[in-house]
Every structure is written in C-alpha cells, then in structure tokens.
C-alpha cells in the first residue's frame, strides 16, 4: 500500500488536535473530510458563534467540514459515508458509536495523550501532572466499544520535569501526538492497512483521567505541600486551582493559585494560615509552608505575590479554606 491509497477522515476539536491535522496535510495525506464539534456560543449574551480550532484550520486549507450535533444522526452518517474514507483518525474529540468507528475499511484509531491503559478518560494530561507523574506519553489505538480500551498500535514517552505545569506537558504531547500519528500511519501502510496491535493489559487500580469540573479544582490545604504543589501545576494556567480567601468576619472571595514553590519551612500554625513578609506569601499545608508565587483574585489580573501583598491590608485577618 502507498500513502496515496489512504482516504482519511479526521476528527478533532481543540488546538491539541490541530497539530496532528496539520501534520497530515503537510505530509501529503488525502484528508477527505474533517469532523468537529458544532460552533460554540460565546460572548456576554451567547450571541457569537465561535468555531473550533480544528474547523478554522480545515477551512483555511479548503477541507470539507462536518459538525454533527449527534453522531448517530442519519444525515451525518450519510454524509460521512459519502466521502468513502478507508481510515479515520481521532484526536481530542468525543466518544464515537460503532456505526461511525467501524465504518472505514481499516478502522478508526485515536491519538490519546497518555500511556494506556493508564489515564483513560477526558483529562489525561491534567491528571498525570496532578498525580506527580514523572513520565507520561501518547498512545495510538483502535477504537472499540468502551472508552480508551482498544488495541494499542504504538506508544511514545514524554518526561515531566518536576517544575513543569500542564501547559508545558500539553504542548509537548501535542507535538509528540502528531509525530506518533505519522509513525502509526507508516505502520498501517507497511502492513497493507492491518498493523500489528496488542490488547491492553488487564490491570487493577489504574489511575484514571475523568473530566475536570470547577469543584474538581478546589485546593485541599489539609494535604501535604507536595500534593498541593502538584495539584496547582496540574491545573495551571487553565482552568486554574482555586481556594476561598476568607476573612475572620466570614466574608470570602475566590482566589486562583497559579504557581507555587515548595519549601522546607514547617507548618507551625493551622492549615490554611497565610504567612508573609514584604515580598513573599506562604500558605500552611499539612507539613510545610507552600510559597505562593502567582495568583489571581476573582475579577482581577494575574499577579505575583509582592503585588498581591501590596494591595492587602490586615493579612492576619485572612485564611484560606
């Protein structure tokens, strides 16, 4: 088989997926159509429709775009079938029904931002950093009936420095995912559409990667400082770990914590206590004080600790919870 024999439908939505679509286009592959999420209503009155990053790239390069509300919609299925693709590539999209993933002759493979079977789910990059992993990676696998459980085609690893936040890992895996997709296509071509693949090992107590919600992002200061440190960098810069900055009179406001530094300063007061000098702010965790380097009050700009302290009066009257 030659790469010219492949007719590919690409499915994806965010910037993370654009890197792989770009690699396909610039690599000379025949991308016959792109499937992405419907335009999202944004703005103060949800009156503006914002296209996905994948749609923007696809339209810039003259690729047909399909945006189904429902993946089993008969009109969408008929349109998808009309492109006569023999392979589908999925990156950061949504769960597909069998009628979609089984449609092409050579199946559908997904580029997942983790080393499966670890971190199955919607937010594998965040959870790998939150859990303090020192290594993650990307996996290509054939889709089947369950989420992220299909036969593994290939994997590549990526080291996570201790100081890295989720943005660093996201950018690294975005590029690595595109590279692995190209390597997977080489294997598919060399094997006439049927590359070697392996069943995922059946392991218990595997870390998962469920979708992240606002309540997921609240900091628990009763944990050890290292756990809080990893939690913050696993959610920075977006969506951002947050806490409640509470005054002794009971009033409170949301405070996002965006960058911290570990210390060896032991906690001597209560958990959640704010400790400061003229330029440095610390919050007490279970074992050590955690230095707060960058933070953001609700409705305010991101700032460093010194700027925050300059605007705060009576710091002894505040704590976090």
PDB file of C-alpha atoms in Angstrom:
ATOM      1  CA  UNK A   1       0.000   0.000   0.000  1.00  0.00           C
ATOM      2  CA  UNK A   2       1.067   3.598  -0.664  1.00  0.00           C
ATOM      3  CA  UNK A   3       0.024   6.578   1.392  1.00  0.00           C
ATOM      4  CA  UNK A   4      -1.880   7.846  -1.653  1.00  0.00           C
ATOM      5  CA  UNK A   5      -4.188   4.850  -1.196  1.00  0.00           C
ATOM      6  CA  UNK A   6      -5.441   6.154   2.145  1.00  0.00           C
ATOM      7  CA  UNK A   7      -8.560   8.313   2.255  1.00  0.00           C
ATOM      8  CA  UNK A   8      -8.664   9.807   5.746  1.00  0.00           C
ATOM      9  CA  UNK A   9     -11.440  11.448   7.724  1.00  0.00           C
ATOM     10  CA  UNK A  10     -10.003  13.431  10.632  1.00  0.00           C
ATOM     11  CA  UNK A  11     -11.984  14.057  13.832  1.00  0.00           C
ATOM     12  CA  UNK A  12     -10.975  16.570  16.491  1.00  0.00           C
ATOM     13  CA  UNK A  13     -11.819  19.896  18.096  1.00  0.00           C
ATOM     14  CA  UNK A  14      -9.170  21.827  20.127  1.00  0.00           C
ATOM     15  CA  UNK A  15      -5.691  23.204  19.354  1.00  0.00           C
ATOM     16  CA  UNK A  16      -4.234  19.906  20.548  1.00  0.00           C
ATOM     17  CA  UNK A  17      -5.837  18.192  17.537  1.00  0.00           C
ATOM     18  CA  UNK A  18      -4.764  20.851  15.031  1.00  0.00           C
ATOM     19  CA  UNK A  19      -1.117  19.819  15.299  1.00  0.00           C
ATOM     20  CA  UNK A  20      -1.944  16.311  14.067  1.00  0.00           C
ATOM     21  CA  UNK A  21      -4.272  17.553  11.315  1.00  0.00           C
ATOM     22  CA  UNK A  22      -1.516  19.920  10.190  1.00  0.00           C
ATOM     23  CA  UNK A  23       0.956  17.014  10.067  1.00  0.00           C
ATOM     24  CA  UNK A  24      -1.456  15.033   7.896  1.00  0.00           C
ATOM     25  CA  UNK A  25      -1.998  17.908   5.471  1.00  0.00           C
ATOM     26  CA  UNK A  26       1.671  18.892   5.255  1.00  0.00           C
ATOM     27  CA  UNK A  27       2.628  15.219   4.974  1.00  0.00           C
ATOM     28  CA  UNK A  28       0.624  14.927   1.773  1.00  0.00           C
ATOM     29  CA  UNK A  29      -2.099  12.632   3.095  1.00  0.00           C
ATOM     30  CA  UNK A  30      -5.514  12.704   1.465  1.00  0.00           C
ATOM     31  CA  UNK A  31      -7.752  14.174   4.174  1.00  0.00           C
ATOM     32  CA  UNK A  32     -11.149  13.924   2.506  1.00  0.00           C
ATOM     33  CA  UNK A  33     -13.166  15.497   5.342  1.00  0.00           C
ATOM     34  CA  UNK A  34     -12.912  16.848   8.872  1.00  0.00           C
ATOM     35  CA  UNK A  35     -15.440  16.237  11.653  1.00  0.00           C
ATOM     36  CA  UNK A  36     -15.521  18.646  14.592  1.00  0.00           C
ATOM     37  CA  UNK A  37     -17.887  19.959  17.255  1.00  0.00           C
ATOM     38  CA  UNK A  38     -20.608  22.479  16.349  1.00  0.00           C
ATOM     39  CA  UNK A  39     -19.683  26.142  16.739  1.00  0.00           C
ATOM     40  CA  UNK A  40     -19.854  27.234  20.369  1.00  0.00           C
ATOM     41  CA  UNK A  41     -21.979  30.169  21.521  1.00  0.00           C
ATOM     42  CA  UNK A  42     -19.781  32.710  23.334  1.00  0.00           C
ATOM     43  CA  UNK A  43     -19.974  36.330  24.420  1.00  0.00           C
ATOM     44  CA  UNK A  44     -21.963  38.142  27.051  1.00  0.00           C
ATOM     45  CA  UNK A  45     -25.292  37.096  25.587  1.00  0.00           C
ATOM     46  CA  UNK A  46     -24.053  33.914  23.867  1.00  0.00           C
ATOM     47  CA  UNK A  47     -24.793  35.710  20.612  1.00  0.00           C
ATOM     48  CA  UNK A  48     -21.488  34.979  18.878  1.00  0.00           C
ATOM     49  CA  UNK A  49     -20.705  31.570  17.400  1.00  0.00           C
ATOM     50  CA  UNK A  50     -17.070  30.539  17.765  1.00  0.00           C
ATOM     51  CA  UNK A  51     -15.715  27.775  15.527  1.00  0.00           C
ATOM     52  CA  UNK A  52     -13.350  25.146  16.903  1.00  0.00           C
ATOM     53  CA  UNK A  53      -9.625  25.443  16.264  1.00  0.00           C
ATOM     54  CA  UNK A  54      -9.856  22.389  14.007  1.00  0.00           C
ATOM     55  CA  UNK A  55     -12.618  23.957  11.928  1.00  0.00           C
ATOM     56  CA  UNK A  56     -10.614  27.152  11.474  1.00  0.00           C
ATOM     57  CA  UNK A  57      -7.584  25.207  10.226  1.00  0.00           C
ATOM     58  CA  UNK A  58      -9.711  22.974   7.980  1.00  0.00           C
ATOM     59  CA  UNK A  59     -11.441  25.900   6.318  1.00  0.00           C
ATOM     60  CA  UNK A  60      -8.141  27.709   5.803  1.00  0.00           C
ATOM     61  CA  UNK A  61      -6.957  24.658   3.847  1.00  0.00           C
ATOM     62  CA  UNK A  62     -10.142  24.012   1.909  1.00  0.00           C
ATOM     63  CA  UNK A  63     -11.118  20.813   3.700  1.00  0.00           C
ATOM     64  CA  UNK A  64     -14.812  19.822   3.912  1.00  0.00           C
ATOM     65  CA  UNK A  65     -16.144  20.169   7.476  1.00  0.00           C
ATOM     66  CA  UNK A  66     -18.938  18.205   9.156  1.00  0.00           C
ATOM     67  CA  UNK A  67     -20.319  19.368  12.523  1.00  0.00           C
ATOM     68  CA  UNK A  68     -22.930  16.902  13.766  1.00  0.00           C
ATOM     69  CA  UNK A  69     -24.942  17.594  16.893  1.00  0.00           C
ATOM     70  CA  UNK A  70     -25.476  13.849  17.275  1.00  0.00           C
ATOM     71  CA  UNK A  71     -23.098  11.215  15.965  1.00  0.00           C
ATOM     72  CA  UNK A  72     -25.967   8.850  15.063  1.00  0.00           C
ATOM     73  CA  UNK A  73     -27.883  11.437  13.065  1.00  0.00           C
ATOM     74  CA  UNK A  74     -28.831   9.747   9.759  1.00  0.00           C
ATOM     75  CA  UNK A  75     -27.961  12.822   7.689  1.00  0.00           C
ATOM     76  CA  UNK A  76     -24.491  12.966   9.232  1.00  0.00           C
ATOM     77  CA  UNK A  77     -23.902   9.246   8.738  1.00  0.00           C
ATOM     78  CA  UNK A  78     -24.929   9.516   5.095  1.00  0.00           C
ATOM     79  CA  UNK A  79     -22.613  12.491   4.569  1.00  0.00           C
ATOM     80  CA  UNK A  80     -19.737  10.732   6.309  1.00  0.00           C
ATOM     81  CA  UNK A  81     -20.235   7.613   4.212  1.00  0.00           C
ATOM     82  CA  UNK A  82     -20.232   9.671   1.014  1.00  0.00           C
ATOM     83  CA  UNK A  83     -16.560  10.566   1.483  1.00  0.00           C
ATOM     84  CA  UNK A  84     -15.649   6.896   1.102  1.00  0.00           C
ATOM     85  CA  UNK A  85     -12.832   7.054   3.676  1.00  0.00           C
ATOM     86  CA  UNK A  86     -10.912   3.871   4.413  1.00  0.00           C
ATOM     87  CA  UNK A  87      -9.375   5.202   7.659  1.00  0.00           C
ATOM     88  CA  UNK A  88     -10.410   7.623  10.397  1.00  0.00           C
ATOM     89  CA  UNK A  89      -8.037   9.439  12.739  1.00  0.00           C
ATOM     90  CA  UNK A  90      -9.379  10.860  16.013  1.00  0.00           C
ATOM     91  CA  UNK A  91      -7.641  13.341  18.316  1.00  0.00           C
ATOM     92  CA  UNK A  92      -9.328  15.002  21.319  1.00  0.00           C
ATOM     93  CA  UNK A  93     -12.875  14.593  20.056  1.00  0.00           C
ATOM     94  CA  UNK A  94     -15.714  12.643  21.676  1.00  0.00           C
ATOM     95  CA  UNK A  95     -16.889   9.086  22.132  1.00  0.00           C
ATOM     96  CA  UNK A  96     -17.966   7.560  18.807  1.00  0.00           C
ATOM     97  CA  UNK A  97     -20.713   4.994  18.263  1.00  0.00           C
ATOM     98  CA  UNK A  98     -19.828   1.760  16.491  1.00  0.00           C
ATOM     99  CA  UNK A  99     -21.677   2.819  13.364  1.00  0.00           C
ATOM    100  CA  UNK A 100     -19.050   5.576  13.000  1.00  0.00           C
ATOM    101  CA  UNK A 101     -15.798   3.962  14.158  1.00  0.00           C
ATOM    102  CA  UNK A 102     -16.459   0.733  12.278  1.00  0.00           C
ATOM    103  CA  UNK A 103     -17.346   2.458   9.009  1.00  0.00           C
ATOM    104  CA  UNK A 104     -13.886   2.618   7.325  1.00  0.00           C
ATOM    105  CA  UNK A 105     -12.237  -0.480   5.871  1.00  0.00           C
ATOM    106  CA  UNK A 106      -9.118  -0.043   8.009  1.00  0.00           C
ATOM    107  CA  UNK A 107     -10.955   1.129  11.121  1.00  0.00           C
ATOM    108  CA  UNK A 108     -10.509   4.192  13.301  1.00  0.00           C
ATOM    109  CA  UNK A 109      -7.537   4.959  15.505  1.00  0.00           C
ATOM    110  CA  UNK A 110      -7.264   7.501  18.275  1.00  0.00           C
ATOM    111  CA  UNK A 111      -4.271   9.519  19.467  1.00  0.00           C
ATOM    112  CA  UNK A 112      -4.573   9.592  23.271  1.00  0.00           C
ATOM    113  CA  UNK A 113      -2.402  11.802  25.488  1.00  0.00           C
ATOM    114  CA  UNK A 114      -1.320   9.128  27.978  1.00  0.00           C
ATOM    115  CA  UNK A 115       0.368   5.749  28.161  1.00  0.00           C
ATOM    116  CA  UNK A 116      -2.665   3.486  28.087  1.00  0.00           C
ATOM    117  CA  UNK A 117      -4.059   1.691  29.976  1.00  0.00           C
ATOM    118  CA  UNK A 118      -3.098   4.430  32.458  1.00  0.00           C
ATOM    119  CA  UNK A 119      -5.167   7.610  32.451  1.00  0.00           C
ATOM    120  CA  UNK A 120      -8.173   6.600  30.407  1.00  0.00           C
ATOM    121  CA  UNK A 121     -10.617   9.470  30.186  1.00  0.00           C
ATOM    122  CA  UNK A 122     -11.123  13.085  29.180  1.00  0.00           C
ATOM    123  CA  UNK A 123      -8.279  14.862  31.030  1.00  0.00           C
ATOM    124  CA  UNK A 124      -5.178  12.635  30.964  1.00  0.00           C
ATOM    125  CA  UNK A 125      -2.645  15.477  30.821  1.00  0.00           C
ATOM    126  CA  UNK A 126      -4.018  17.280  33.863  1.00  0.00           C
ATOM    127  CA  UNK A 127      -4.270  14.146  35.974  1.00  0.00           C
ATOM    128  CA  UNK A 128      -0.757  12.944  35.162  1.00  0.00           C
ATOM    129  CA  UNK A 129       0.662  16.227  36.491  1.00  0.00           C
ATOM    130  CA  UNK A 130      -1.759  16.408  39.437  1.00  0.00           C
ATOM    131  CA  UNK A 131      -0.636  12.929  40.489  1.00  0.00           C
ATOM    132  CA  UNK A 132       3.022  13.893  40.327  1.00  0.00           C
ATOM    133  CA  UNK A 133       3.940  11.541  37.477  1.00  0.00           C
ATOM    134  CA  UNK A 134       7.483  11.913  36.179  1.00  0.00           C
ATOM    135  CA  UNK A 135       6.633  10.408  32.803  1.00  0.00           C
ATOM    136  CA  UNK A 136       3.632  10.220  30.525  1.00  0.00           C
ATOM    137  CA  UNK A 137       3.277   9.887  26.758  1.00  0.00           C
ATOM    138  CA  UNK A 138       0.950   9.303  23.830  1.00  0.00           C
ATOM    139  CA  UNK A 139      -0.763   6.173  22.550  1.00  0.00           C
ATOM    140  CA  UNK A 140      -2.414   5.258  19.268  1.00  0.00           C
ATOM    141  CA  UNK A 141      -5.085   2.585  19.499  1.00  0.00           C
ATOM    142  CA  UNK A 142      -8.023   1.257  17.522  1.00  0.00           C
ATOM    143  CA  UNK A 143     -11.406   2.354  18.822  1.00  0.00           C
ATOM    144  CA  UNK A 144     -13.812  -0.239  20.179  1.00  0.00           C
ATOM    145  CA  UNK A 145     -16.979  -0.213  22.276  1.00  0.00           C
ATOM    146  CA  UNK A 146     -15.516   1.169  25.503  1.00  0.00           C
ATOM    147  CA  UNK A 147     -13.618   4.373  26.272  1.00  0.00           C
ATOM    148  CA  UNK A 148      -9.855   4.148  25.612  1.00  0.00           C
ATOM    149  CA  UNK A 149      -9.741   0.344  25.802  1.00  0.00           C
ATOM    150  CA  UNK A 150      -8.953  -0.657  22.216  1.00  0.00           C
ATOM    151  CA  UNK A 151      -5.933  -2.492  20.865  1.00  0.00           C
ATOM    152  CA  UNK A 152      -2.709  -0.475  21.163  1.00  0.00           C
ATOM    153  CA  UNK A 153      -0.831   0.200  17.926  1.00  0.00           C
ATOM    154  CA  UNK A 154       2.085   2.287  19.216  1.00  0.00           C
ATOM    155  CA  UNK A 155       3.308   4.483  22.087  1.00  0.00           C
ATOM    156  CA  UNK A 156       5.895   7.193  22.748  1.00  0.00           C
ATOM    157  CA  UNK A 157       7.017   8.507  26.150  1.00  0.00           C
ATOM    158  CA  UNK A 158       7.423  12.062  27.453  1.00  0.00           C
ATOM    159  CA  UNK A 159       9.259  13.124  30.624  1.00  0.00           C
ATOM    160  CA  UNK A 160       7.591  15.566  33.030  1.00  0.00           C
ATOM    161  CA  UNK A 161      10.041  17.861  34.872  1.00  0.00           C
ATOM    162  CA  UNK A 162       9.110  18.495  38.482  1.00  0.00           C
ATOM    163  CA  UNK A 163       8.646  22.215  37.811  1.00  0.00           C
ATOM    164  CA  UNK A 164       6.517  21.768  34.665  1.00  0.00           C
ATOM    165  CA  UNK A 165       2.907  22.894  34.591  1.00  0.00           C
ATOM    166  CA  UNK A 166       0.161  21.364  32.488  1.00  0.00           C
ATOM    167  CA  UNK A 167       0.728  23.866  29.658  1.00  0.00           C
ATOM    168  CA  UNK A 168       4.283  22.579  29.178  1.00  0.00           C
ATOM    169  CA  UNK A 169       3.116  18.968  29.072  1.00  0.00           C
ATOM    170  CA  UNK A 170       0.169  19.833  26.803  1.00  0.00           C
ATOM    171  CA  UNK A 171       2.467  21.492  24.259  1.00  0.00           C
ATOM    172  CA  UNK A 172       4.940  18.627  24.381  1.00  0.00           C
ATOM    173  CA  UNK A 173       2.311  15.915  23.947  1.00  0.00           C
ATOM    174  CA  UNK A 174       0.590  17.892  21.192  1.00  0.00           C
ATOM    175  CA  UNK A 175       3.765  17.706  19.090  1.00  0.00           C
ATOM    176  CA  UNK A 176       4.523  14.138  20.135  1.00  0.00           C
ATOM    177  CA  UNK A 177       0.987  13.059  19.268  1.00  0.00           C
ATOM    178  CA  UNK A 178       1.392  14.367  15.718  1.00  0.00           C
ATOM    179  CA  UNK A 179       4.683  12.510  15.431  1.00  0.00           C
ATOM    180  CA  UNK A 180       3.158   9.279  16.703  1.00  0.00           C
ATOM    181  CA  UNK A 181       0.247   9.619  14.292  1.00  0.00           C
ATOM    182  CA  UNK A 182       2.697   9.789  11.379  1.00  0.00           C
ATOM    183  CA  UNK A 183       4.569   6.764  12.717  1.00  0.00           C
ATOM    184  CA  UNK A 184       1.300   4.864  13.080  1.00  0.00           C
ATOM    185  CA  UNK A 185       0.325   5.661   9.505  1.00  0.00           C
ATOM    186  CA  UNK A 186       3.690   4.308   8.356  1.00  0.00           C
ATOM    187  CA  UNK A 187       2.872   1.066  10.133  1.00  0.00           C
ATOM    188  CA  UNK A 188      -0.597   0.917   8.587  1.00  0.00           C
ATOM    189  CA  UNK A 189       0.818   1.470   5.109  1.00  0.00           C
ATOM    190  CA  UNK A 190       3.577  -1.095   5.578  1.00  0.00           C
ATOM    191  CA  UNK A 191       1.026  -3.672   6.760  1.00  0.00           C
ATOM    192  CA  UNK A 192      -1.487  -3.017   3.963  1.00  0.00           C
ATOM    193  CA  UNK A 193      -3.945  -1.489   6.397  1.00  0.00           C
ATOM    194  CA  UNK A 194      -3.639  -4.061   9.161  1.00  0.00           C
ATOM    195  CA  UNK A 195      -0.747  -3.194  11.502  1.00  0.00           C
ATOM    196  CA  UNK A 196       0.212  -5.284  14.491  1.00  0.00           C
ATOM    197  CA  UNK A 197      -1.617  -4.254  17.642  1.00  0.00           C
ATOM    198  CA  UNK A 198      -1.869  -5.596  21.158  1.00  0.00           C
ATOM    199  CA  UNK A 199      -4.633  -5.970  23.699  1.00  0.00           C
ATOM    200  CA  UNK A 200      -4.341  -3.580  26.612  1.00  0.00           C
ATOM    201  CA  UNK A 201      -3.194  -5.345  29.776  1.00  0.00           C
ATOM    202  CA  UNK A 202      -5.875  -6.003  32.351  1.00  0.00           C
ATOM    203  CA  UNK A 203      -4.622  -4.182  35.415  1.00  0.00           C
ATOM    204  CA  UNK A 204      -6.397  -3.038  38.560  1.00  0.00           C
ATOM    205  CA  UNK A 205      -6.102   0.245  40.456  1.00  0.00           C
ATOM    206  CA  UNK A 206      -5.032   2.168  37.354  1.00  0.00           C
ATOM    207  CA  UNK A 207      -5.060   5.981  37.605  1.00  0.00           C
ATOM    208  CA  UNK A 208      -7.977   7.426  35.646  1.00  0.00           C
ATOM    209  CA  UNK A 209      -8.496  10.793  33.963  1.00  0.00           C
ATOM    210  CA  UNK A 210     -12.109  11.903  34.438  1.00  0.00           C
ATOM    211  CA  UNK A 211     -13.366  15.214  33.116  1.00  0.00           C
ATOM    212  CA  UNK A 212     -12.420  18.196  35.261  1.00  0.00           C
ATOM    213  CA  UNK A 213     -15.112  20.490  36.666  1.00  0.00           C
ATOM    214  CA  UNK A 214     -14.916  23.657  38.760  1.00  0.00           C
ATOM    215  CA  UNK A 215     -15.360  21.740  42.010  1.00  0.00           C
ATOM    216  CA  UNK A 216     -12.514  19.408  40.983  1.00  0.00           C
ATOM    217  CA  UNK A 217     -10.167  22.398  41.051  1.00  0.00           C
ATOM    218  CA  UNK A 218     -10.638  23.431  44.692  1.00  0.00           C
ATOM    219  CA  UNK A 219      -7.438  23.099  46.717  1.00  0.00           C
ATOM    220  CA  UNK A 220      -7.400  20.911  49.828  1.00  0.00           C
ATOM    221  CA  UNK A 221      -4.851  22.567  52.126  1.00  0.00           C
ATOM    222  CA  UNK A 222      -5.005  19.664  54.591  1.00  0.00           C
ATOM    223  CA  UNK A 223      -2.852  17.649  52.188  1.00  0.00           C
ATOM    224  CA  UNK A 224       0.933  17.561  52.160  1.00  0.00           C
ATOM    225  CA  UNK A 225       2.587  20.525  50.436  1.00  0.00           C
ATOM    226  CA  UNK A 226       3.948  18.348  47.608  1.00  0.00           C
ATOM    227  CA  UNK A 227       0.413  17.180  46.757  1.00  0.00           C
ATOM    228  CA  UNK A 228      -0.869  20.759  46.676  1.00  0.00           C
ATOM    229  CA  UNK A 229       2.144  21.832  44.592  1.00  0.00           C
ATOM    230  CA  UNK A 230       1.399  19.130  42.001  1.00  0.00           C
ATOM    231  CA  UNK A 231      -2.309  19.941  42.078  1.00  0.00           C
ATOM    232  CA  UNK A 232      -1.663  23.598  41.277  1.00  0.00           C
ATOM    233  CA  UNK A 233       0.709  22.938  38.382  1.00  0.00           C
ATOM    234  CA  UNK A 234      -1.634  20.255  37.038  1.00  0.00           C
ATOM    235  CA  UNK A 235      -4.335  22.916  36.594  1.00  0.00           C
ATOM    236  CA  UNK A 236      -2.200  25.890  35.573  1.00  0.00           C
ATOM    237  CA  UNK A 237      -2.748  28.064  33.660  1.00  0.00           C
ATOM    238  CA  UNK A 238      -6.183  26.665  32.836  1.00  0.00           C
ATOM    239  CA  UNK A 239      -8.658  26.055  34.376  1.00  0.00           C
ATOM    240  CA  UNK A 240      -6.695  27.061  37.485  1.00  0.00           C
ATOM    241  CA  UNK A 241      -6.683  25.668  41.012  1.00  0.00           C
ATOM    242  CA  UNK A 242      -8.702  27.816  43.400  1.00  0.00           C
ATOM    243  CA  UNK A 243      -9.367  28.389  47.050  1.00  0.00           C
ATOM    244  CA  UNK A 244     -11.577  30.627  49.167  1.00  0.00           C
ATOM    245  CA  UNK A 245      -9.797  33.602  50.672  1.00  0.00           C
ATOM    246  CA  UNK A 246     -11.853  34.085  53.815  1.00  0.00           C
ATOM    247  CA  UNK A 247     -11.874  36.922  56.317  1.00  0.00           C
ATOM    248  CA  UNK A 248     -12.436  36.371  60.009  1.00  0.00           C
ATOM    249  CA  UNK A 249     -15.777  38.192  59.672  1.00  0.00           C
ATOM    250  CA  UNK A 250     -16.954  35.340  57.418  1.00  0.00           C
ATOM    251  CA  UNK A 251     -16.777  37.109  54.037  1.00  0.00           C
ATOM    252  CA  UNK A 252     -14.843  35.342  51.313  1.00  0.00           C
ATOM    253  CA  UNK A 253     -13.752  35.588  47.689  1.00  0.00           C
ATOM    254  CA  UNK A 254     -12.339  33.153  45.158  1.00  0.00           C
ATOM    255  CA  UNK A 255      -8.581  33.151  44.781  1.00  0.00           C
ATOM    256  CA  UNK A 256      -6.861  31.249  41.966  1.00  0.00           C
ATOM    257  CA  UNK A 257      -3.399  29.900  42.760  1.00  0.00           C
ATOM    258  CA  UNK A 258      -1.384  29.627  39.543  1.00  0.00           C
ATOM    259  CA  UNK A 259       2.225  28.997  40.534  1.00  0.00           C
ATOM    260  CA  UNK A 260       3.855  27.826  43.755  1.00  0.00           C
ATOM    261  CA  UNK A 261       7.255  26.774  45.096  1.00  0.00           C
ATOM    262  CA  UNK A 262       7.941  24.024  47.618  1.00  0.00           C
ATOM    263  CA  UNK A 263       9.762  24.957  50.810  1.00  0.00           C
ATOM    264  CA  UNK A 264      11.239  23.197  53.816  1.00  0.00           C
ATOM    265  CA  UNK A 265       9.563  25.624  56.204  1.00  0.00           C
ATOM    266  CA  UNK A 266       7.490  23.537  58.626  1.00  0.00           C
ATOM    267  CA  UNK A 267       3.874  24.405  59.339  1.00  0.00           C
ATOM    268  CA  UNK A 268       3.611  25.608  62.925  1.00  0.00           C
ATOM    269  CA  UNK A 269       0.166  27.199  62.826  1.00  0.00           C
ATOM    270  CA  UNK A 270      -3.123  25.950  61.492  1.00  0.00           C
ATOM    271  CA  UNK A 271      -3.635  24.595  57.989  1.00  0.00           C
ATOM    272  CA  UNK A 272      -4.719  27.355  55.605  1.00  0.00           C
ATOM    273  CA  UNK A 273      -2.961  30.096  57.560  1.00  0.00           C
ATOM    274  CA  UNK A 274      -1.376  32.903  55.491  1.00  0.00           C
ATOM    275  CA  UNK A 275       2.209  33.741  56.380  1.00  0.00           C
ATOM    276  CA  UNK A 276       4.032  36.637  54.737  1.00  0.00           C
ATOM    277  CA  UNK A 277       6.942  39.036  54.748  1.00  0.00           C
ATOM    278  CA  UNK A 278       7.260  42.092  52.496  1.00  0.00           C
ATOM    279  CA  UNK A 279       7.681  40.134  49.248  1.00  0.00           C
ATOM    280  CA  UNK A 280       6.784  36.520  49.978  1.00  0.00           C
ATOM    281  CA  UNK A 281       3.467  34.830  50.680  1.00  0.00           C
ATOM    282  CA  UNK A 282       3.124  31.334  52.109  1.00  0.00           C
ATOM    283  CA  UNK A 283       0.128  29.149  52.887  1.00  0.00           C
ATOM    284  CA  UNK A 284       0.300  26.424  55.506  1.00  0.00           C
ATOM    285  CA  UNK A 285      -0.275  22.859  54.333  1.00  0.00           C
ATOM    286  CA  UNK A 286      -0.277  19.731  56.490  1.00  0.00           C
ATOM    287  CA  UNK A 287       3.506  19.520  56.737  1.00  0.00           C
ATOM    288  CA  UNK A 288       5.226  22.538  55.152  1.00  0.00           C
ATOM    289  CA  UNK A 289       4.518  26.078  54.043  1.00  0.00           C
ATOM    290  CA  UNK A 290       3.934  26.426  50.308  1.00  0.00           C
ATOM    291  CA  UNK A 291       5.248  29.610  48.672  1.00  0.00           C
ATOM    292  CA  UNK A 292       2.597  31.286  46.506  1.00  0.00           C
ATOM    293  CA  UNK A 293       4.350  32.848  43.504  1.00  0.00           C
ATOM    294  CA  UNK A 294       1.457  33.839  41.221  1.00  0.00           C
ATOM    295  CA  UNK A 295      -2.231  34.194  41.992  1.00  0.00           C
ATOM    296  CA  UNK A 296      -5.399  35.877  40.800  1.00  0.00           C
ATOM    297  CA  UNK A 297      -8.336  37.303  42.695  1.00  0.00           C
ATOM    298  CA  UNK A 298     -11.766  36.981  41.078  1.00  0.00           C
ATOM    299  CA  UNK A 299     -12.208  39.784  38.553  1.00  0.00           C
ATOM    300  CA  UNK A 300      -8.554  40.853  38.793  1.00  0.00           C
ATOM    301  CA  UNK A 301      -5.450  40.285  36.696  1.00  0.00           C
ATOM    302  CA  UNK A 302      -2.861  37.609  37.388  1.00  0.00           C
ATOM    303  CA  UNK A 303      -0.210  38.968  39.761  1.00  0.00           C
ATOM    304  CA  UNK A 304       2.856  37.918  41.699  1.00  0.00           C
ATOM    305  CA  UNK A 305       2.937  37.608  45.473  1.00  0.00           C
ATOM    306  CA  UNK A 306       4.579  41.008  46.015  1.00  0.00           C
ATOM    307  CA  UNK A 307       1.829  42.822  44.075  1.00  0.00           C
ATOM    308  CA  UNK A 308      -0.836  40.912  45.986  1.00  0.00           C
ATOM    309  CA  UNK A 309       0.709  41.789  49.342  1.00  0.00           C
ATOM    310  CA  UNK A 310       0.949  45.465  48.380  1.00  0.00           C
ATOM    311  CA  UNK A 311      -2.819  45.546  47.965  1.00  0.00           C
ATOM    312  CA  UNK A 312      -3.677  43.536  51.068  1.00  0.00           C
ATOM    313  CA  UNK A 313      -4.290  45.140  54.441  1.00  0.00           C
ATOM    314  CA  UNK A 314      -4.641  43.213  57.663  1.00  0.00           C
ATOM    315  CA  UNK A 315      -3.363  39.920  56.292  1.00  0.00           C
ATOM    316  CA  UNK A 316      -3.628  38.389  59.758  1.00  0.00           C
ATOM    317  CA  UNK A 317      -7.419  38.588  59.383  1.00  0.00           C
ATOM    318  CA  UNK A 318      -7.442  36.222  56.400  1.00  0.00           C
ATOM    319  CA  UNK A 319      -7.086  32.485  55.868  1.00  0.00           C
ATOM    320  CA  UNK A 320      -7.883  30.037  53.060  1.00  0.00           C
ATOM    321  CA  UNK A 321     -10.112  27.009  53.038  1.00  0.00           C
TER     322      UNK A 321
END
